[in-house]
Amino acid sequence: MAEENMDRLFDPYFTTKGPDKGTGLGLFMSKNIIEKNMGGRLTVRNIGAGAEFGIEV
């Protein structure tokens, strides 16, 4: 995951895909559900050749 995208990854309508491939709402909604409705935390970090998402509830 490009470092310049890390701060915006959970923003609504942010996507690294083309305009016809995604809405950019999936990670935004996931973060809201986990953090606001479940009192948890959703995080992301780069590891090796990919990204690791963490969910704490």
Tab-separated table of N, CA, C and O in Angstrom:
chain	number	residue	atom	x	y	z
A	1	MET	N	0.843	-1.165	0.000
A	1	MET	CA	0.000	0.000	0.000
A	1	MET	C	0.895	1.236	0.000
A	1	MET	O	1.813	1.333	0.801
A	2	ALA	N	0.626	2.151	-0.885
A	2	ALA	CA	1.435	3.364	-0.974
A	2	ALA	C	1.268	4.199	0.294
A	2	ALA	O	0.155	4.401	0.771
A	3	GLU	N	2.371	4.672	0.828
A	3	GLU	CA	2.354	5.457	2.071
A	3	GLU	C	1.475	6.705	1.944
A	3	GLU	O	0.831	7.099	2.912
A	4	GLU	N	1.443	7.309	0.783
A	4	GLU	CA	0.644	8.531	0.623
A	4	GLU	C	-0.856	8.263	0.716
A	4	GLU	O	-1.647	9.184	0.899
A	5	ASN	N	-1.271	7.010	0.599
A	5	ASN	CA	-2.688	6.659	0.710
A	5	ASN	C	-3.098	6.244	2.120
A	5	ASN	O	-4.284	6.172	2.410
A	6	MET	N	-2.145	5.985	2.983
A	6	MET	CA	-2.453	5.445	4.314
A	6	MET	C	-3.354	6.369	5.133
A	6	MET	O	-4.266	5.900	5.802
A	7	ASP	N	-3.139	7.676	5.066
A	7	ASP	CA	-3.942	8.607	5.858
A	7	ASP	C	-5.366	8.739	5.347
A	7	ASP	O	-6.258	9.124	6.095
A	8	ARG	N	-5.579	8.426	4.103
A	8	ARG	CA	-6.896	8.607	3.491
A	8	ARG	C	-7.657	7.298	3.295
A	8	ARG	O	-8.806	7.302	2.843
A	9	LEU	N	-7.071	6.194	3.655
A	9	LEU	CA	-7.619	4.882	3.341
A	9	LEU	C	-9.048	4.674	3.852
A	9	LEU	O	-9.859	4.042	3.188
A	10	PHE	N	-9.370	5.201	5.004
A	10	PHE	CA	-10.695	5.005	5.593
A	10	PHE	C	-11.638	6.178	5.318
A	10	PHE	O	-12.729	6.235	5.877
A	11	ASP	N	-11.240	7.116	4.464
A	11	ASP	CA	-12.096	8.247	4.107
A	11	ASP	C	-13.204	7.783	3.177
A	11	ASP	O	-12.990	6.898	2.331
A	12	PRO	N	-14.399	8.396	3.294
A	12	PRO	CA	-15.482	8.016	2.376
A	12	PRO	C	-15.132	8.415	0.944
A	12	PRO	O	-14.562	9.483	0.698
A	13	TYR	N	-15.461	7.538	0.022
A	13	TYR	CA	-15.283	7.721	-1.414
A	13	TYR	C	-13.831	7.715	-1.879
A	13	TYR	O	-13.562	8.001	-3.038
A	14	PHE	N	-12.889	7.381	-0.997
A	14	PHE	CA	-11.498	7.259	-1.431
A	14	PHE	C	-11.272	5.867	-1.998
A	14	PHE	O	-11.609	4.863	-1.377
A	15	THR	N	-10.732	5.798	-3.179
A	15	THR	CA	-10.425	4.518	-3.804
A	15	THR	C	-9.163	4.654	-4.649
A	15	THR	O	-8.880	5.718	-5.182
A	16	THR	N	-8.418	3.590	-4.721
A	16	THR	CA	-7.250	3.558	-5.590
A	16	THR	C	-7.591	2.882	-6.903
A	16	THR	O	-6.758	2.796	-7.791
A	17	LYS	N	-8.818	2.391	-7.004
A	17	LYS	CA	-9.289	1.761	-8.237
A	17	LYS	C	-9.818	2.831	-9.178
A	17	LYS	O	-10.029	3.969	-8.793
A	18	GLY	N	-10.088	2.445	-10.390
A	18	GLY	CA	-10.666	3.378	-11.353
A	18	GLY	C	-12.093	3.749	-10.982
A	18	GLY	O	-12.710	3.101	-10.128
A	19	PRO	N	-12.656	4.761	-11.612
A	19	PRO	CA	-14.000	5.232	-11.258
A	19	PRO	C	-15.105	4.205	-11.493
A	19	PRO	O	-16.147	4.279	-10.863
A	20	ASP	N	-14.868	3.249	-12.366
A	20	ASP	CA	-15.896	2.240	-12.635
A	20	ASP	C	-15.657	0.933	-11.878
A	20	ASP	O	-16.351	-0.054	-12.101
A	21	LYS	N	-14.714	0.903	-10.944
A	21	LYS	CA	-14.356	-0.340	-10.256
A	21	LYS	C	-14.689	-0.356	-8.763
A	21	LYS	O	-14.588	-1.376	-8.121
A	22	GLY	N	-15.015	0.768	-8.178
A	22	GLY	CA	-15.301	0.771	-6.750
A	22	GLY	C	-15.843	2.111	-6.302
A	22	GLY	O	-15.666	3.128	-6.965
A	23	THR	N	-16.499	2.099	-5.129
A	23	THR	CA	-17.102	3.329	-4.625
A	23	THR	C	-16.268	3.981	-3.534
A	23	THR	O	-16.459	5.144	-3.222
A	24	GLY	N	-15.382	3.229	-2.908
A	24	GLY	CA	-14.589	3.775	-1.822
A	24	GLY	C	-15.339	3.837	-0.512
A	24	GLY	O	-14.953	4.572	0.392
A	25	LEU	N	-16.408	3.070	-0.385
A	25	LEU	CA	-17.205	3.106	0.846
A	25	LEU	C	-16.964	1.909	1.760
A	25	LEU	O	-17.279	1.974	2.938
A	26	GLY	N	-16.392	0.847	1.255
A	26	GLY	CA	-16.254	-0.388	2.038
A	26	GLY	C	-15.440	-0.228	3.305
A	26	GLY	O	-15.901	-0.590	4.399
A	27	LEU	N	-14.244	0.308	3.229
A	27	LEU	CA	-13.408	0.470	4.417
A	27	LEU	C	-13.941	1.563	5.331
A	27	LEU	O	-13.843	1.460	6.556
A	28	PHE	N	-14.537	2.604	4.752
A	28	PHE	CA	-15.159	3.658	5.553
A	28	PHE	C	-16.284	3.075	6.410
A	28	PHE	O	-16.358	3.326	7.622
A	29	MET	N	-17.160	2.298	5.793
A	29	MET	CA	-18.278	1.694	6.524
A	29	MET	C	-17.787	0.680	7.559
A	29	MET	O	-18.298	0.636	8.678
A	30	SER	N	-16.794	-0.104	7.196
A	30	SER	CA	-16.238	-1.088	8.130
A	30	SER	C	-15.685	-0.410	9.374
A	30	SER	O	-15.942	-0.836	10.500
A	31	LYS	N	-14.940	0.664	9.176
A	31	LYS	CA	-14.357	1.396	10.307
A	31	LYS	C	-15.452	1.976	11.192
A	31	LYS	O	-15.386	1.895	12.421
A	32	ASN	N	-16.472	2.557	10.585
A	32	ASN	CA	-17.573	3.113	11.361
A	32	ASN	C	-18.313	2.062	12.166
A	32	ASN	O	-18.624	2.268	13.343
A	33	ILE	N	-18.588	0.937	11.562
A	33	ILE	CA	-19.292	-0.135	12.268
A	33	ILE	C	-18.471	-0.650	13.434
A	33	ILE	O	-18.963	-0.774	14.555
A	34	ILE	N	-17.202	-0.925	13.177
A	34	ILE	CA	-16.340	-1.492	14.226
A	34	ILE	C	-16.089	-0.490	15.342
A	34	ILE	O	-16.158	-0.833	16.522
A	35	GLU	N	-15.827	0.764	15.002
A	35	GLU	CA	-15.453	1.737	16.022
A	35	GLU	C	-16.649	2.379	16.713
A	35	GLU	O	-16.652	2.519	17.929
A	36	LYS	N	-17.680	2.740	15.976
A	36	LYS	CA	-18.812	3.445	16.586
A	36	LYS	C	-19.861	2.504	17.163
A	36	LYS	O	-20.464	2.799	18.182
A	37	ASN	N	-20.093	1.380	16.510
A	37	ASN	CA	-21.152	0.470	16.969
A	37	ASN	C	-20.650	-0.630	17.884
A	37	ASN	O	-21.417	-1.174	18.670
A	38	MET	N	-19.369	-0.983	17.763
A	38	MET	CA	-18.848	-2.107	18.531
A	38	MET	C	-17.792	-1.686	19.551
A	38	MET	O	-17.307	-2.508	20.306
A	39	GLY	N	-17.418	-0.419	19.553
A	39	GLY	CA	-16.403	0.064	20.489
A	39	GLY	C	-15.024	-0.516	20.231
A	39	GLY	O	-14.198	-0.598	21.127
A	40	GLY	N	-14.763	-0.893	18.993
A	40	GLY	CA	-13.487	-1.509	18.635
A	40	GLY	C	-12.586	-0.566	17.881
A	40	GLY	O	-12.733	0.663	17.943
A	41	ARG	N	-11.666	-1.172	17.152
A	41	ARG	CA	-10.681	-0.394	16.404
A	41	ARG	C	-10.306	-1.131	15.130
A	41	ARG	O	-10.114	-2.345	15.153
A	42	LEU	N	-10.193	-0.411	14.026
A	42	LEU	CA	-9.756	-0.961	12.750
A	42	LEU	C	-8.495	-0.215	12.332
A	42	LEU	O	-8.493	1.013	12.257
A	43	THR	N	-7.421	-0.953	12.076
A	43	THR	CA	-6.142	-0.340	11.727
A	43	THR	C	-5.565	-1.016	10.485
A	43	THR	O	-5.987	-2.106	10.102
A	44	VAL	N	-4.591	-0.351	9.881
A	44	VAL	CA	-3.885	-0.921	8.737
A	44	VAL	C	-2.418	-0.531	8.831
A	44	VAL	O	-2.085	0.540	9.339
A	45	ARG	N	-1.548	-1.433	8.371
A	45	ARG	CA	-0.118	-1.149	8.301
A	45	ARG	C	0.484	-1.974	7.182
A	45	ARG	O	-0.056	-3.010	6.797
A	46	ASN	N	1.584	-1.485	6.652
A	46	ASN	CA	2.309	-2.215	5.614
A	46	ASN	C	3.207	-3.260	6.260
A	46	ASN	O	3.870	-2.986	7.254
A	47	ILE	N	3.195	-4.446	5.684
A	47	ILE	CA	4.112	-5.514	6.110
A	47	ILE	C	4.609	-6.238	4.869
A	47	ILE	O	3.831	-6.556	3.981
A	48	GLY	N	5.880	-6.453	4.805
A	48	GLY	CA	6.438	-7.194	3.676
A	48	GLY	C	5.938	-6.689	2.340
A	48	GLY	O	6.092	-5.533	1.998
A	49	ALA	N	5.287	-7.559	1.592
A	49	ALA	CA	4.816	-7.217	0.253
A	49	ALA	C	3.330	-6.886	0.218
A	49	ALA	O	2.712	-6.921	-0.836
A	50	GLY	N	2.737	-6.586	1.378
A	50	GLY	CA	1.307	-6.317	1.393
A	50	GLY	C	0.895	-5.456	2.563
A	50	GLY	O	1.714	-4.788	3.177
A	51	ALA	N	-0.388	-5.489	2.862
A	51	ALA	CA	-0.947	-4.712	3.964
A	51	ALA	C	-1.598	-5.660	4.964
A	51	ALA	O	-2.132	-6.706	4.579
A	52	GLU	N	-1.573	-5.251	6.226
A	52	GLU	CA	-2.207	-6.034	7.280
A	52	GLU	C	-3.278	-5.164	7.945
A	52	GLU	O	-2.985	-4.063	8.410
A	53	PHE	N	-4.495	-5.659	7.974
A	53	PHE	CA	-5.586	-4.967	8.633
A	53	PHE	C	-5.804	-5.645	9.981
A	53	PHE	O	-5.841	-6.872	10.074
A	54	GLY	N	-5.988	-4.828	11.013
A	54	GLY	CA	-6.228	-5.348	12.351
A	54	GLY	C	-7.608	-4.919	12.826
A	54	GLY	O	-8.018	-3.774	12.635
A	55	ILE	N	-8.322	-5.863	13.434
A	55	ILE	CA	-9.635	-5.570	14.004
A	55	ILE	C	-9.599	-5.933	15.470
A	55	ILE	O	-9.306	-7.090	15.813
A	56	GLU	N	-9.860	-4.960	16.320
A	56	GLU	CA	-9.930	-5.193	17.751
A	56	GLU	C	-11.344	-4.878	18.214
A	56	GLU	O	-11.872	-3.819	17.910
A	57	VAL	N	-11.953	-5.803	18.927
A	57	VAL	CA	-13.294	-5.559	19.493
A	57	VAL	C	-13.293	-5.909	20.960
A	57	VAL	O	-12.495	-6.643	21.440
